[in-house]
Amino acid sequence: MKYRGPRTLFVFLLFGCLGLAQSSSKPIEQIQEELQNHDFARALALAQVGLHKAPNDPRLLTLQGNAYVGQGDKKAALASFRHALKFAPDAIPALHGAAQIEYEAGSAAAIPLFQHLLQLQPQDTTTHGMLAVVAYQQGNCKLAVPHFEKAEVLFDSQVEGLHAYATCLMRLKDFDHASTVLQRALALSPNDARERKVLAATQLRTAHSQEALTTLEPLLQVNPDAEALELASTAHENGHDTPQAVSLLRQAILLDPQNVNLYVDFALISAAHQSNDVGINIVSEGIAQQPNAAALYLARGILYAQLDKYDKAQADFEKANELDPTQSMSVAAQSLTAMQKNDLDVALKSVQGKLVRNPNDAALLYLQGDILAQKGFAPDTPEFATALRSAKKAVALQPALGPAHGVLAKLYLRNENYKAAAEECRVALKIDPTDQTALYRLIQSLQKSGDKTETTGLVKRLADLRHQSAKEESERNRYRLADDGQP
């Protein structure tokens, strides 16, 4: 959720906050008078005359900064304020001026300025509010929340400010408090459907299913959309009213048949209530709508496994892996998230540049091996040899680096060294028993080597792990509604 609230909420009065030391100096009084009259050119000229005689006078530098602000030259104004602070670090007017400019730019440089101001004026509610907002924008919710709390009165009429506050609370896992804040936001916009869905999603996160239904009720009475129906379905399921949950979810699917998450939700309910055949039918309908959705094959594979149809389960898992080989099934996949957002060649160049300086860094060696493995080089190529060498060195340097064992297994599979691949998978699973990628590759290795004695048990284990991760992913998707952006 990105804060876009009007910055004018916090804008300081240009002149009322000057607070300069009382002086009978005629030039100071003249400059202040010109500023108050909005004759910024005249004020600037007078300030510069004074600074010619006293170039380091913090009062004149601050007034010059305010004149620049009036003319819209914030760069020059900031330079003036910071120059003043060199000679008077506790000068509140200069601190206010510099902080205001940095705040309007959304700059992290505003944070120490606001913190300094609060040391001088710890009860200043406006400064607490501005610090909260800029800390939120920088993604520092741990810093933001206590200042949101001290400035709550400022946000009572600011929906987006309340959203920022609630988002930070959710990121700190304080969902009950976040729900309270979002109720205040809803009170400001009671007819806003999104406000209701955001609050309901947060109430579900705190297991307050009945409260979520009460919040959603106005949306459910007339032409509800799929999102509201999905939330209400979850609330009913959490409240042990499964028939109503299923009914609402079916309505949601009819309204939005392309929505993969709805089919996954249906599969989870089916699995929880041993209605696997029904779930398979619904998810198969979803696959007909979205034949390239890896999540749907994963969901159906879980249901097949619960029916002990392990061949079909494995076929669906393999199809899911074929459609999305980078799906987050392990620490290895998660560690590559950043790389996958960029070109692999660029990522490889960056890693290799770092390896020149740190040739024995196990993590870098693992990443080099994994990137090369991702690029799919054949076993008889120099790049494949480099990948294998890198992964071997990584596990030799750091035997507990599970993802590196996973890369080795992947390379051994490609090289048809199935016994070695299985051994690496077992090591990876000993390090992380929930590593789905390693478990999947162990099944592949054993099957390709002709050893199927463990296959059934391993497929069941993989289905259980994927059921749990699918449930967690479904919850993440649902609550992403309440935190749908980056600061």
PDB file of C-alpha atoms in Angstrom, residues 77-267:
ATOM      1  CA  ALA A  77      16.804  26.297   0.084  1.00  0.00           C
ATOM      2  CA  LEU A  78      18.057  22.959   1.378  1.00  0.00           C
ATOM      3  CA  ALA A  79      21.656  24.067   0.931  1.00  0.00           C
ATOM      4  CA  SER A  80      20.916  27.219   2.956  1.00  0.00           C
ATOM      5  CA  PHE A  81      19.223  25.292   5.770  1.00  0.00           C
ATOM      6  CA  ARG A  82      22.031  22.744   5.963  1.00  0.00           C
ATOM      7  CA  HIS A  83      24.618  25.541   5.938  1.00  0.00           C
ATOM      8  CA  ALA A  84      22.810  27.128   8.867  1.00  0.00           C
ATOM      9  CA  LEU A  85      22.829  23.828  10.764  1.00  0.00           C
ATOM     10  CA  LYS A  86      26.612  23.618  10.521  1.00  0.00           C
ATOM     11  CA  PHE A  87      26.849  26.674  12.752  1.00  0.00           C
ATOM     12  CA  ALA A  88      23.705  26.121  14.825  1.00  0.00           C
ATOM     13  CA  PRO A  89      22.923  22.367  14.914  1.00  0.00           C
ATOM     14  CA  ASP A  90      19.973  22.866  17.260  1.00  0.00           C
ATOM     15  CA  ALA A  91      18.368  25.682  15.305  1.00  0.00           C
ATOM     16  CA  ILE A  92      14.748  24.547  15.115  1.00  0.00           C
ATOM     17  CA  PRO A  93      13.767  26.765  12.139  1.00  0.00           C
ATOM     18  CA  ALA A  94      16.614  25.417  10.002  1.00  0.00           C
ATOM     19  CA  LEU A  95      15.849  21.842  11.078  1.00  0.00           C
ATOM     20  CA  HIS A  96      12.197  22.334  10.163  1.00  0.00           C
ATOM     21  CA  GLY A  97      13.075  23.812   6.790  1.00  0.00           C
ATOM     22  CA  ALA A  98      15.516  21.058   5.830  1.00  0.00           C
ATOM     23  CA  ALA A  99      13.262  18.292   7.149  1.00  0.00           C
ATOM     24  CA  GLN A 100      10.243  19.618   5.246  1.00  0.00           C
ATOM     25  CA  ILE A 101      12.122  19.599   1.930  1.00  0.00           C
ATOM     26  CA  GLU A 102      13.554  16.118   2.481  1.00  0.00           C
ATOM     27  CA  TYR A 103      10.107  14.895   3.568  1.00  0.00           C
ATOM     28  CA  GLU A 104       8.416  16.217   0.436  1.00  0.00           C
ATOM     29  CA  ALA A 105      11.044  14.419  -1.630  1.00  0.00           C
ATOM     30  CA  GLY A 106      10.368  11.178   0.268  1.00  0.00           C
ATOM     31  CA  SER A 107      14.038  11.084   1.209  1.00  0.00           C
ATOM     32  CA  ALA A 108      15.500   8.988   4.020  1.00  0.00           C
ATOM     33  CA  ALA A 109      17.610  12.045   4.855  1.00  0.00           C
ATOM     34  CA  ALA A 110      14.511  13.491   6.551  1.00  0.00           C
ATOM     35  CA  ILE A 111      14.627  10.841   9.284  1.00  0.00           C
ATOM     36  CA  PRO A 112      17.662  12.084  11.273  1.00  0.00           C
ATOM     37  CA  LEU A 113      16.385  15.650  10.970  1.00  0.00           C
ATOM     38  CA  PHE A 114      13.009  14.714  12.469  1.00  0.00           C
ATOM     39  CA  GLN A 115      14.729  12.667  15.160  1.00  0.00           C
ATOM     40  CA  HIS A 116      16.860  15.685  16.061  1.00  0.00           C
ATOM     41  CA  LEU A 117      13.755  17.863  16.213  1.00  0.00           C
ATOM     42  CA  LEU A 118      12.089  15.387  18.557  1.00  0.00           C
ATOM     43  CA  GLN A 119      15.072  15.520  20.868  1.00  0.00           C
ATOM     44  CA  LEU A 120      14.466  19.256  21.112  1.00  0.00           C
ATOM     45  CA  GLN A 121      10.647  19.096  21.047  1.00  0.00           C
ATOM     46  CA  PRO A 122       9.621  15.576  22.112  1.00  0.00           C
ATOM     47  CA  GLN A 123       5.894  16.369  22.309  1.00  0.00           C
ATOM     48  CA  ASP A 124       5.583  17.805  18.796  1.00  0.00           C
ATOM     49  CA  THR A 125       2.796  15.693  17.302  1.00  0.00           C
ATOM     50  CA  THR A 126       3.320  16.953  13.762  1.00  0.00           C
ATOM     51  CA  THR A 127       6.979  15.967  13.770  1.00  0.00           C
ATOM     52  CA  HIS A 128       6.051  12.501  15.037  1.00  0.00           C
ATOM     53  CA  GLY A 129       3.547  12.203  12.181  1.00  0.00           C
ATOM     54  CA  MET A 130       5.990  13.298   9.506  1.00  0.00           C
ATOM     55  CA  LEU A 131       8.673  10.951  10.821  1.00  0.00           C
ATOM     56  CA  ALA A 132       6.162   8.077  10.821  1.00  0.00           C
ATOM     57  CA  VAL A 133       5.232   8.677   7.190  1.00  0.00           C
ATOM     58  CA  VAL A 134       8.762   8.996   5.862  1.00  0.00           C
ATOM     59  CA  ALA A 135       9.883   5.925   7.841  1.00  0.00           C
ATOM     60  CA  TYR A 136       6.958   3.988   6.324  1.00  0.00           C
ATOM     61  CA  GLN A 137       7.931   5.190   2.843  1.00  0.00           C
ATOM     62  CA  GLN A 138      11.437   3.882   3.468  1.00  0.00           C
ATOM     63  CA  GLY A 139      10.058   0.507   4.580  1.00  0.00           C
ATOM     64  CA  ASN A 140      11.178   0.976   8.181  1.00  0.00           C
ATOM     65  CA  CYS A 141       7.978   0.015   9.984  1.00  0.00           C
ATOM     66  CA  LYS A 142       9.761  -0.725  13.242  1.00  0.00           C
ATOM     67  CA  LEU A 143      10.704   2.955  13.408  1.00  0.00           C
ATOM     68  CA  ALA A 144       7.401   4.201  11.989  1.00  0.00           C
ATOM     69  CA  VAL A 145       4.904   2.525  14.322  1.00  0.00           C
ATOM     70  CA  PRO A 146       5.789   4.256  17.616  1.00  0.00           C
ATOM     71  CA  HIS A 147       5.615   7.626  15.863  1.00  0.00           C
ATOM     72  CA  PHE A 148       2.281   6.750  14.245  1.00  0.00           C
ATOM     73  CA  GLU A 149       1.046   5.996  17.754  1.00  0.00           C
ATOM     74  CA  LYS A 150       2.170   9.379  19.069  1.00  0.00           C
ATOM     75  CA  ALA A 151       0.569  11.186  16.139  1.00  0.00           C
ATOM     76  CA  GLU A 152      -2.685   9.215  15.897  1.00  0.00           C
ATOM     77  CA  VAL A 153      -4.820  12.324  16.242  1.00  0.00           C
ATOM     78  CA  LEU A 154      -3.331  13.705  13.014  1.00  0.00           C
ATOM     79  CA  PHE A 155      -4.470  10.681  11.009  1.00  0.00           C
ATOM     80  CA  ASP A 156      -8.069  10.493  12.209  1.00  0.00           C
ATOM     81  CA  SER A 157      -9.286  12.165   9.018  1.00  0.00           C
ATOM     82  CA  GLN A 158      -6.615  10.798   6.673  1.00  0.00           C
ATOM     83  CA  VAL A 159      -7.564   7.454   5.116  1.00  0.00           C
ATOM     84  CA  GLU A 160      -4.227   6.889   3.423  1.00  0.00           C
ATOM     85  CA  GLY A 161      -2.332   7.822   6.566  1.00  0.00           C
ATOM     86  CA  LEU A 162      -4.357   5.206   8.433  1.00  0.00           C
ATOM     87  CA  HIS A 163      -3.576   2.714   5.663  1.00  0.00           C
ATOM     88  CA  ALA A 164       0.137   3.382   6.062  1.00  0.00           C
ATOM     89  CA  TYR A 165      -0.160   2.910   9.829  1.00  0.00           C
ATOM     90  CA  ALA A 166      -2.143  -0.318   9.468  1.00  0.00           C
ATOM     91  CA  THR A 167       0.224  -1.672   6.816  1.00  0.00           C
ATOM     92  CA  CYS A 168       3.185  -1.198   9.140  1.00  0.00           C
ATOM     93  CA  LEU A 169       1.324  -2.919  11.964  1.00  0.00           C
ATOM     94  CA  MET A 170       0.609  -5.883   9.690  1.00  0.00           C
ATOM     95  CA  ARG A 171       4.229  -6.098   8.640  1.00  0.00           C
ATOM     96  CA  LEU A 172       5.130  -6.254  12.308  1.00  0.00           C
ATOM     97  CA  LYS A 173       2.481  -8.995  12.770  1.00  0.00           C
ATOM     98  CA  ASP A 174       0.326  -6.844  15.065  1.00  0.00           C
ATOM     99  CA  PHE A 175      -2.888  -7.738  13.242  1.00  0.00           C
ATOM    100  CA  ASP A 176      -5.288  -6.934  16.061  1.00  0.00           C
ATOM    101  CA  HIS A 177      -4.025  -3.365  16.279  1.00  0.00           C
ATOM    102  CA  ALA A 178      -4.023  -3.114  12.477  1.00  0.00           C
ATOM    103  CA  SER A 179      -7.665  -4.176  12.432  1.00  0.00           C
ATOM    104  CA  THR A 180      -8.534  -1.406  14.889  1.00  0.00           C
ATOM    105  CA  VAL A 181      -6.792   1.190  12.729  1.00  0.00           C
ATOM    106  CA  LEU A 182      -8.541  -0.062   9.589  1.00  0.00           C
ATOM    107  CA  GLN A 183     -11.895   0.215  11.339  1.00  0.00           C
ATOM    108  CA  ARG A 184     -11.148   3.921  11.744  1.00  0.00           C
ATOM    109  CA  ALA A 185     -10.364   4.121   8.020  1.00  0.00           C
ATOM    110  CA  LEU A 186     -13.640   2.377   7.158  1.00  0.00           C
ATOM    111  CA  ALA A 187     -15.541   4.814   9.367  1.00  0.00           C
ATOM    112  CA  LEU A 188     -14.241   7.603   7.111  1.00  0.00           C
ATOM    113  CA  SER A 189     -15.363   5.795   3.926  1.00  0.00           C
ATOM    114  CA  PRO A 190     -18.179   3.399   4.884  1.00  0.00           C
ATOM    115  CA  ASN A 191     -19.304   2.996   1.263  1.00  0.00           C
ATOM    116  CA  ASP A 192     -15.860   2.087  -0.042  1.00  0.00           C
ATOM    117  CA  ALA A 193     -15.939  -1.598  -0.991  1.00  0.00           C
ATOM    118  CA  ARG A 194     -12.181  -1.928  -0.947  1.00  0.00           C
ATOM    119  CA  GLU A 195     -11.992  -0.552   2.587  1.00  0.00           C
ATOM    120  CA  ARG A 196     -14.383  -3.266   3.700  1.00  0.00           C
ATOM    121  CA  LYS A 197     -12.427  -6.017   1.989  1.00  0.00           C
ATOM    122  CA  VAL A 198      -9.117  -4.802   3.421  1.00  0.00           C
ATOM    123  CA  LEU A 199     -10.568  -4.775   6.929  1.00  0.00           C
ATOM    124  CA  ALA A 200     -12.219  -8.173   6.469  1.00  0.00           C
ATOM    125  CA  ALA A 201      -8.950  -9.703   5.244  1.00  0.00           C
ATOM    126  CA  THR A 202      -7.190  -8.402   8.341  1.00  0.00           C
ATOM    127  CA  GLN A 203      -9.947  -9.639  10.641  1.00  0.00           C
ATOM    128  CA  LEU A 204      -9.585 -13.087   9.081  1.00  0.00           C
ATOM    129  CA  ARG A 205      -5.886 -12.910   9.842  1.00  0.00           C
ATOM    130  CA  THR A 206      -6.769 -12.511  13.524  1.00  0.00           C
ATOM    131  CA  ALA A 207      -9.268 -15.406  13.405  1.00  0.00           C
ATOM    132  CA  HIS A 208     -12.217 -13.029  13.912  1.00  0.00           C
ATOM    133  CA  SER A 209     -14.347 -14.722  11.263  1.00  0.00           C
ATOM    134  CA  GLN A 210     -17.712 -13.427  12.487  1.00  0.00           C
ATOM    135  CA  GLU A 211     -16.407  -9.865  12.597  1.00  0.00           C
ATOM    136  CA  ALA A 212     -15.148 -10.304   9.027  1.00  0.00           C
ATOM    137  CA  LEU A 213     -18.602 -11.450   7.923  1.00  0.00           C
ATOM    138  CA  THR A 214     -20.192  -8.445   9.609  1.00  0.00           C
ATOM    139  CA  THR A 215     -17.750  -6.186   7.775  1.00  0.00           C
ATOM    140  CA  LEU A 216     -18.502  -7.870   4.442  1.00  0.00           C
ATOM    141  CA  GLU A 217     -22.281  -8.020   4.892  1.00  0.00           C
ATOM    142  CA  PRO A 218     -23.081  -4.798   2.956  1.00  0.00           C
ATOM    143  CA  LEU A 219     -21.026  -6.111   0.022  1.00  0.00           C
ATOM    144  CA  LEU A 220     -22.703  -9.524   0.038  1.00  0.00           C
ATOM    145  CA  GLN A 221     -26.258  -8.212  -0.058  1.00  0.00           C
ATOM    146  CA  VAL A 222     -26.185  -6.811  -3.608  1.00  0.00           C
ATOM    147  CA  ASN A 223     -24.069  -8.095  -6.516  1.00  0.00           C
ATOM    148  CA  PRO A 224     -20.964  -9.178  -4.570  1.00  0.00           C
ATOM    149  CA  ASP A 225     -17.733  -9.511  -6.536  1.00  0.00           C
ATOM    150  CA  ALA A 226     -15.510 -12.598  -6.510  1.00  0.00           C
ATOM    151  CA  GLU A 227     -13.058 -11.083  -4.055  1.00  0.00           C
ATOM    152  CA  ALA A 228     -15.746 -10.409  -1.441  1.00  0.00           C
ATOM    153  CA  LEU A 229     -17.194 -13.887  -1.956  1.00  0.00           C
ATOM    154  CA  GLU A 230     -13.776 -15.493  -1.503  1.00  0.00           C
ATOM    155  CA  LEU A 231     -13.229 -13.631   1.764  1.00  0.00           C
ATOM    156  CA  ALA A 232     -16.704 -14.580   3.004  1.00  0.00           C
ATOM    157  CA  SER A 233     -16.080 -18.196   2.010  1.00  0.00           C
ATOM    158  CA  THR A 234     -12.916 -18.248   4.101  1.00  0.00           C
ATOM    159  CA  ALA A 235     -14.767 -16.712   7.053  1.00  0.00           C
ATOM    160  CA  HIS A 236     -17.471 -19.403   6.878  1.00  0.00           C
ATOM    161  CA  GLU A 237     -14.894 -22.173   6.538  1.00  0.00           C
ATOM    162  CA  ASN A 238     -13.003 -20.843   9.551  1.00  0.00           C
ATOM    163  CA  GLY A 239     -16.337 -20.779  11.390  1.00  0.00           C
ATOM    164  CA  HIS A 240     -16.935 -24.455  10.496  1.00  0.00           C
ATOM    165  CA  ASP A 241     -19.771 -23.682   8.082  1.00  0.00           C
ATOM    166  CA  THR A 242     -18.276 -25.589   5.175  1.00  0.00           C
ATOM    167  CA  PRO A 243     -21.456 -25.879   3.044  1.00  0.00           C
ATOM    168  CA  GLN A 244     -21.820 -22.105   2.957  1.00  0.00           C
ATOM    169  CA  ALA A 245     -18.094 -21.700   2.304  1.00  0.00           C
ATOM    170  CA  VAL A 246     -18.335 -24.029  -0.685  1.00  0.00           C
ATOM    171  CA  SER A 247     -21.464 -22.317  -1.987  1.00  0.00           C
ATOM    172  CA  LEU A 248     -19.835 -18.877  -1.888  1.00  0.00           C
ATOM    173  CA  LEU A 249     -16.662 -20.153  -3.485  1.00  0.00           C
ATOM    174  CA  ARG A 250     -18.642 -21.692  -6.324  1.00  0.00           C
ATOM    175  CA  GLN A 251     -20.341 -18.332  -6.878  1.00  0.00           C
ATOM    176  CA  ALA A 252     -16.948 -16.637  -6.940  1.00  0.00           C
ATOM    177  CA  ILE A 253     -15.655 -19.106  -9.546  1.00  0.00           C
ATOM    178  CA  LEU A 254     -18.689 -18.478 -11.753  1.00  0.00           C
ATOM    179  CA  LEU A 255     -18.032 -14.736 -11.549  1.00  0.00           C
ATOM    180  CA  ASP A 256     -14.288 -15.004 -12.141  1.00  0.00           C
ATOM    181  CA  PRO A 257     -13.493 -18.346 -13.808  1.00  0.00           C
ATOM    182  CA  GLN A 258      -9.956 -17.240 -14.707  1.00  0.00           C
ATOM    183  CA  ASN A 259      -8.955 -16.676 -11.067  1.00  0.00           C
ATOM    184  CA  VAL A 260      -6.482 -19.433 -10.156  1.00  0.00           C
ATOM    185  CA  ASN A 261      -6.614 -18.655  -6.435  1.00  0.00           C
ATOM    186  CA  LEU A 262     -10.293 -19.545  -6.243  1.00  0.00           C
ATOM    187  CA  TYR A 263      -9.654 -23.075  -7.521  1.00  0.00           C
ATOM    188  CA  VAL A 264      -6.730 -23.478  -5.131  1.00  0.00           C
ATOM    189  CA  ASP A 265      -8.987 -22.401  -2.250  1.00  0.00           C
ATOM    190  CA  PHE A 266     -11.564 -24.988  -3.361  1.00  0.00           C
ATOM    191  CA  ALA A 267      -8.869 -27.672  -3.457  1.00  0.00           C
TER     192      ALA A 267
END
